[in-house]
Amino acid sequence: DLVEAALDNIRGCGRKYLFSICFDQDPNWDKDETHKIKESRAWWESLLERKGFKILPVPGYLPYAHQLIICEEKNG
C-alpha cells in the first residue's frame, strides 16, 4: 500500500509531525480531485498509530485545526 509505504518513509525524519488531511466530512472533499483517500479522522489516526506514531492534541487556535493531525514517534 502506497500510503503505508509513505508513512514508513516519513517516520524517522523528524521528532514531531504535522499532517493536513481532508477528512470524509470536509465540505471540500469532493471539490478537489487530488483528494484520493476519503476516510474518517479515526481511520487516519488508527493508521498512524499502527505505523508507529503517537497522536498529540491539536491546539484549537491553529488555522484549519479540524483537518490537522499532530503526532510524534512512539519511541521518540
Short mmCIF file of N, CA, C and O in Angstrom, two decimals:
data_model
loop_
_atom_site.label_atom_id
_atom_site.label_comp_id
_atom_site.label_asym_id
_atom_site.label_seq_id
_atom_site.Cartn_x
_atom_site.Cartn_y
_atom_site.Cartn_z
N ASP A 1 0.84 -1.19 0.00
CA ASP A 1 0.00 0.00 0.00
C ASP A 1 0.88 1.24 0.00
O ASP A 1 1.80 1.37 0.81
N LEU A 2 0.62 2.15 -0.89
CA LEU A 2 1.45 3.35 -1.04
C LEU A 2 1.39 4.28 0.17
O LEU A 2 2.39 4.89 0.53
N VAL A 3 0.23 4.39 0.81
CA VAL A 3 0.12 5.26 1.97
C VAL A 3 0.97 4.73 3.12
O VAL A 3 1.71 5.48 3.77
N GLU A 4 0.90 3.43 3.36
CA GLU A 4 1.70 2.84 4.43
C GLU A 4 3.19 2.96 4.13
O GLU A 4 3.98 3.26 5.03
N ALA A 5 3.59 2.76 2.88
CA ALA A 5 5.00 2.92 2.50
C ALA A 5 5.45 4.36 2.70
O ALA A 5 6.58 4.60 3.19
N ALA A 6 4.60 5.32 2.36
CA ALA A 6 4.95 6.73 2.56
C ALA A 6 5.14 7.03 4.04
O ALA A 6 6.10 7.72 4.43
N LEU A 7 4.26 6.52 4.89
CA LEU A 7 4.39 6.75 6.33
C LEU A 7 5.65 6.10 6.87
O LEU A 7 6.32 6.65 7.75
N ASP A 8 6.00 4.91 6.36
CA ASP A 8 7.25 4.27 6.78
C ASP A 8 8.44 5.14 6.42
O ASP A 8 9.40 5.24 7.19
N ASN A 9 8.39 5.79 5.25
CA ASN A 9 9.49 6.66 4.83
C ASN A 9 9.54 7.95 5.64
O ASN A 9 10.62 8.48 5.90
N ILE A 10 8.39 8.46 6.02
CA ILE A 10 8.33 9.70 6.79
C ILE A 10 8.82 9.49 8.22
O ILE A 10 9.58 10.31 8.75
N ARG A 11 8.40 8.38 8.82
CA ARG A 11 8.79 8.10 10.22
C ARG A 11 10.32 8.03 10.30
O ARG A 11 10.96 7.40 9.50
N GLY A 12 10.89 8.72 11.24
CA GLY A 12 12.33 8.75 11.41
C GLY A 12 12.98 9.99 10.82
O GLY A 12 14.16 10.21 10.99
N CYS A 13 12.20 10.81 10.14
CA CYS A 13 12.74 12.03 9.52
C CYS A 13 12.66 13.24 10.43
O CYS A 13 13.16 14.31 10.08
N GLY A 14 12.02 13.12 11.56
CA GLY A 14 11.87 14.26 12.46
C GLY A 14 11.48 13.79 13.84
O GLY A 14 11.53 12.60 14.14
N ARG A 15 11.06 14.72 14.67
CA ARG A 15 10.61 14.36 16.02
C ARG A 15 9.10 14.50 16.14
O ARG A 15 8.45 13.71 16.80
N LYS A 16 8.56 15.55 15.55
CA LYS A 16 7.11 15.76 15.55
C LYS A 16 6.66 15.96 14.11
O LYS A 16 7.42 16.45 13.28
N TYR A 17 5.42 15.59 13.87
CA TYR A 17 4.90 15.60 12.50
C TYR A 17 3.54 16.28 12.47
O TYR A 17 2.75 16.13 13.40
N LEU A 18 3.29 16.98 11.39
CA LEU A 18 2.01 17.65 11.19
C LEU A 18 1.45 17.17 9.86
O LEU A 18 2.07 17.34 8.81
N PHE A 19 0.29 16.53 9.92
CA PHE A 19 -0.38 16.06 8.73
C PHE A 19 -1.65 16.90 8.54
O PHE A 19 -2.42 17.07 9.47
N SER A 20 -1.83 17.41 7.34
CA SER A 20 -3.05 18.13 6.99
C SER A 20 -3.82 17.25 6.03
O SER A 20 -3.36 16.98 4.92
N ILE A 21 -4.99 16.78 6.46
CA ILE A 21 -5.74 15.77 5.73
C ILE A 21 -7.18 16.23 5.56
O ILE A 21 -7.82 16.68 6.51
N CYS A 22 -7.69 16.05 4.38
CA CYS A 22 -9.10 16.32 4.12
C CYS A 22 -9.90 15.07 4.51
O CYS A 22 -9.82 14.04 3.84
N PHE A 23 -10.60 15.15 5.62
CA PHE A 23 -11.36 14.00 6.12
C PHE A 23 -12.71 13.90 5.44
O PHE A 23 -13.17 14.84 4.78
N ASP A 24 -13.38 12.79 5.63
CA ASP A 24 -14.62 12.49 4.91
C ASP A 24 -15.75 13.47 5.14
O ASP A 24 -16.62 13.60 4.30
N GLN A 25 -15.76 14.22 6.21
CA GLN A 25 -16.83 15.18 6.47
C GLN A 25 -16.51 16.60 6.00
O GLN A 25 -17.31 17.50 6.17
N ASP A 26 -15.34 16.80 5.41
CA ASP A 26 -14.94 18.13 4.96
C ASP A 26 -15.76 18.55 3.73
O ASP A 26 -15.91 17.76 2.80
N PRO A 27 -16.28 19.78 3.71
CA PRO A 27 -17.09 20.21 2.56
C PRO A 27 -16.29 20.28 1.26
O PRO A 27 -16.87 20.29 0.18
N ASN A 28 -14.98 20.34 1.33
CA ASN A 28 -14.14 20.39 0.13
C ASN A 28 -13.72 19.02 -0.38
O ASN A 28 -13.01 18.91 -1.37
N TRP A 29 -14.18 18.00 0.28
CA TRP A 29 -13.77 16.64 -0.04
C TRP A 29 -13.95 16.30 -1.51
O TRP A 29 -13.05 15.79 -2.15
N ASP A 30 -15.09 16.59 -2.06
CA ASP A 30 -15.37 16.25 -3.45
C ASP A 30 -15.02 17.36 -4.44
O ASP A 30 -15.17 17.18 -5.64
N LYS A 31 -14.56 18.50 -3.95
CA LYS A 31 -14.26 19.63 -4.83
C LYS A 31 -12.85 19.61 -5.39
O LYS A 31 -12.54 20.36 -6.30
N ASP A 32 -12.00 18.76 -4.85
CA ASP A 32 -10.60 18.72 -5.26
C ASP A 32 -10.26 17.29 -5.67
O ASP A 32 -10.31 16.37 -4.86
N GLU A 33 -9.91 17.11 -6.92
CA GLU A 33 -9.64 15.76 -7.42
C GLU A 33 -8.37 15.14 -6.85
O GLU A 33 -8.12 13.95 -7.02
N THR A 34 -7.55 15.95 -6.15
CA THR A 34 -6.35 15.38 -5.52
C THR A 34 -6.68 14.64 -4.23
O THR A 34 -5.82 13.95 -3.69
N HIS A 35 -7.90 14.77 -3.72
CA HIS A 35 -8.31 14.04 -2.52
C HIS A 35 -8.64 12.62 -2.92
O HIS A 35 -9.76 12.30 -3.28
N LYS A 36 -7.66 11.76 -2.83
CA LYS A 36 -7.80 10.37 -3.31
C LYS A 36 -8.25 9.41 -2.22
O LYS A 36 -8.90 8.42 -2.51
N ILE A 37 -7.85 9.66 -0.99
CA ILE A 37 -8.18 8.74 0.11
C ILE A 37 -9.25 9.41 0.96
O ILE A 37 -8.97 10.36 1.68
N LYS A 38 -10.44 8.92 0.87
CA LYS A 38 -11.58 9.56 1.53
C LYS A 38 -12.00 8.72 2.73
O LYS A 38 -12.89 7.89 2.64
N GLU A 39 -11.31 8.96 3.83
CA GLU A 39 -11.54 8.21 5.06
C GLU A 39 -11.76 9.17 6.22
O GLU A 39 -11.46 10.36 6.13
N SER A 40 -12.23 8.63 7.31
CA SER A 40 -12.51 9.43 8.51
C SER A 40 -11.22 9.76 9.27
O SER A 40 -10.18 9.14 9.08
N ARG A 41 -11.35 10.72 10.16
CA ARG A 41 -10.23 11.06 11.04
C ARG A 41 -9.81 9.84 11.86
O ARG A 41 -8.62 9.57 12.03
N ALA A 42 -10.78 9.08 12.36
CA ALA A 42 -10.48 7.89 13.17
C ALA A 42 -9.67 6.88 12.35
O ALA A 42 -8.75 6.25 12.88
N TRP A 43 -10.01 6.71 11.08
CA TRP A 43 -9.27 5.79 10.21
C TRP A 43 -7.82 6.22 10.09
O TRP A 43 -6.90 5.41 10.21
N TRP A 44 -7.59 7.52 9.83
CA TRP A 44 -6.24 8.04 9.70
C TRP A 44 -5.45 7.92 11.00
O TRP A 44 -4.28 7.52 11.00
N GLU A 45 -6.09 8.26 12.12
CA GLU A 45 -5.39 8.16 13.41
C GLU A 45 -5.03 6.71 13.71
O GLU A 45 -3.93 6.44 14.21
N SER A 46 -5.91 5.78 13.40
CA SER A 46 -5.63 4.36 13.60
C SER A 46 -4.44 3.93 12.74
O SER A 46 -3.55 3.21 13.21
N LEU A 47 -4.41 4.35 11.49
CA LEU A 47 -3.30 4.01 10.60
C LEU A 47 -1.99 4.58 11.13
O LEU A 47 -0.97 3.88 11.19
N LEU A 48 -1.99 5.85 11.55
CA LEU A 48 -0.78 6.46 12.08
C LEU A 48 -0.30 5.74 13.33
O LEU A 48 0.90 5.50 13.49
N GLU A 49 -1.21 5.37 14.21
CA GLU A 49 -0.85 4.62 15.42
C GLU A 49 -0.20 3.27 15.05
O GLU A 49 0.81 2.89 15.62
N ARG A 50 -0.79 2.58 14.09
CA ARG A 50 -0.23 1.28 13.64
C ARG A 50 1.16 1.44 13.04
O ARG A 50 1.98 0.54 13.13
N LYS A 51 1.41 2.58 12.43
CA LYS A 51 2.69 2.82 11.77
C LYS A 51 3.73 3.41 12.72
O LYS A 51 4.82 3.80 12.29
N GLY A 52 3.42 3.51 14.00
CA GLY A 52 4.41 3.92 14.99
C GLY A 52 4.38 5.37 15.42
O GLY A 52 5.33 5.87 16.00
N PHE A 53 3.26 6.05 15.15
CA PHE A 53 3.12 7.43 15.56
C PHE A 53 2.18 7.53 16.77
O PHE A 53 1.23 6.76 16.88
N LYS A 54 2.47 8.47 17.65
CA LYS A 54 1.61 8.77 18.80
C LYS A 54 0.86 10.07 18.48
O LYS A 54 1.49 11.08 18.17
N ILE A 55 -0.46 10.02 18.55
CA ILE A 55 -1.28 11.19 18.24
C ILE A 55 -1.22 12.17 19.40
O ILE A 55 -1.40 11.80 20.56
N LEU A 56 -1.01 13.44 19.10
CA LEU A 56 -0.96 14.51 20.09
C LEU A 56 -2.16 15.44 19.89
O LEU A 56 -2.72 15.50 18.80
N PRO A 57 -2.54 16.18 20.92
CA PRO A 57 -3.64 17.13 20.77
C PRO A 57 -3.29 18.24 19.78
O PRO A 57 -2.15 18.68 19.70
N VAL A 58 -4.29 18.68 19.04
CA VAL A 58 -4.12 19.79 18.09
C VAL A 58 -4.67 21.05 18.77
O VAL A 58 -5.84 21.08 19.14
N PRO A 59 -3.83 22.08 18.93
CA PRO A 59 -4.33 23.31 19.52
C PRO A 59 -5.45 23.91 18.65
O PRO A 59 -5.30 24.02 17.43
N GLY A 60 -6.54 24.28 19.26
CA GLY A 60 -7.69 24.80 18.54
C GLY A 60 -7.46 26.12 17.85
O GLY A 60 -8.18 26.48 16.94
N TYR A 61 -6.42 26.86 18.26
CA TYR A 61 -6.17 28.16 17.66
C TYR A 61 -5.47 28.06 16.30
O TYR A 61 -5.38 29.05 15.57
N LEU A 62 -4.97 26.89 15.94
CA LEU A 62 -4.30 26.75 14.66
C LEU A 62 -5.30 26.85 13.51
O LEU A 62 -6.40 26.30 13.59
N PRO A 63 -4.93 27.55 12.44
CA PRO A 63 -5.81 27.57 11.28
C PRO A 63 -6.03 26.15 10.76
O PRO A 63 -5.09 25.36 10.73
N TYR A 64 -7.24 25.85 10.38
CA TYR A 64 -7.61 24.55 9.84
C TYR A 64 -7.34 23.40 10.82
O TYR A 64 -7.05 22.28 10.42
N ALA A 65 -7.46 23.68 12.12
CA ALA A 65 -7.21 22.67 13.15
C ALA A 65 -8.06 21.42 12.93
O ALA A 65 -7.63 20.31 13.26
N HIS A 66 -9.24 21.60 12.34
CA HIS A 66 -10.14 20.46 12.13
C HIS A 66 -9.58 19.44 11.14
O HIS A 66 -10.03 18.31 11.10
N GLN A 67 -8.58 19.83 10.35
CA GLN A 67 -8.03 18.89 9.39
C GLN A 67 -6.57 18.52 9.70
O GLN A 67 -5.90 17.92 8.87
N LEU A 68 -6.11 18.86 10.89
CA LEU A 68 -4.73 18.58 11.26
C LEU A 68 -4.63 17.39 12.20
O LEU A 68 -5.48 17.19 13.07
N ILE A 69 -3.57 16.63 12.02
CA ILE A 69 -3.17 15.61 12.99
C ILE A 69 -1.72 15.89 13.32
O ILE A 69 -0.87 15.98 12.43
N ILE A 70 -1.45 16.07 14.60
CA ILE A 70 -0.07 16.28 15.07
C ILE A 70 0.34 15.01 15.79
O ILE A 70 -0.43 14.45 16.59
N CYS A 71 1.55 14.54 15.52
CA CYS A 71 2.00 13.33 16.18
C CYS A 71 3.53 13.33 16.33
O CYS A 71 4.21 14.18 15.79
N GLU A 72 3.97 12.36 17.09
CA GLU A 72 5.40 12.12 17.26
C GLU A 72 5.61 10.61 17.19
O GLU A 72 4.65 9.84 17.27
N GLU A 73 6.85 10.21 17.08
CA GLU A 73 7.13 8.78 17.06
C GLU A 73 6.89 8.19 18.44
O GLU A 73 7.21 8.82 19.44
N LYS A 74 6.31 7.01 18.49
CA LYS A 74 6.01 6.38 19.77
C LYS A 74 7.27 6.13 20.58
O LYS A 74 7.27 6.26 21.79
N ASN A 75 8.35 5.80 19.94
CA ASN A 75 9.59 5.50 20.64
C ASN A 75 10.55 6.67 20.60
O ASN A 75 11.73 6.52 20.86
N GLY A 76 10.04 7.88 20.27
CA GLY A 76 10.91 9.03 20.12
C GLY A 76 10.88 10.00 21.24
O GLY A 76 10.22 10.00 22.19
#
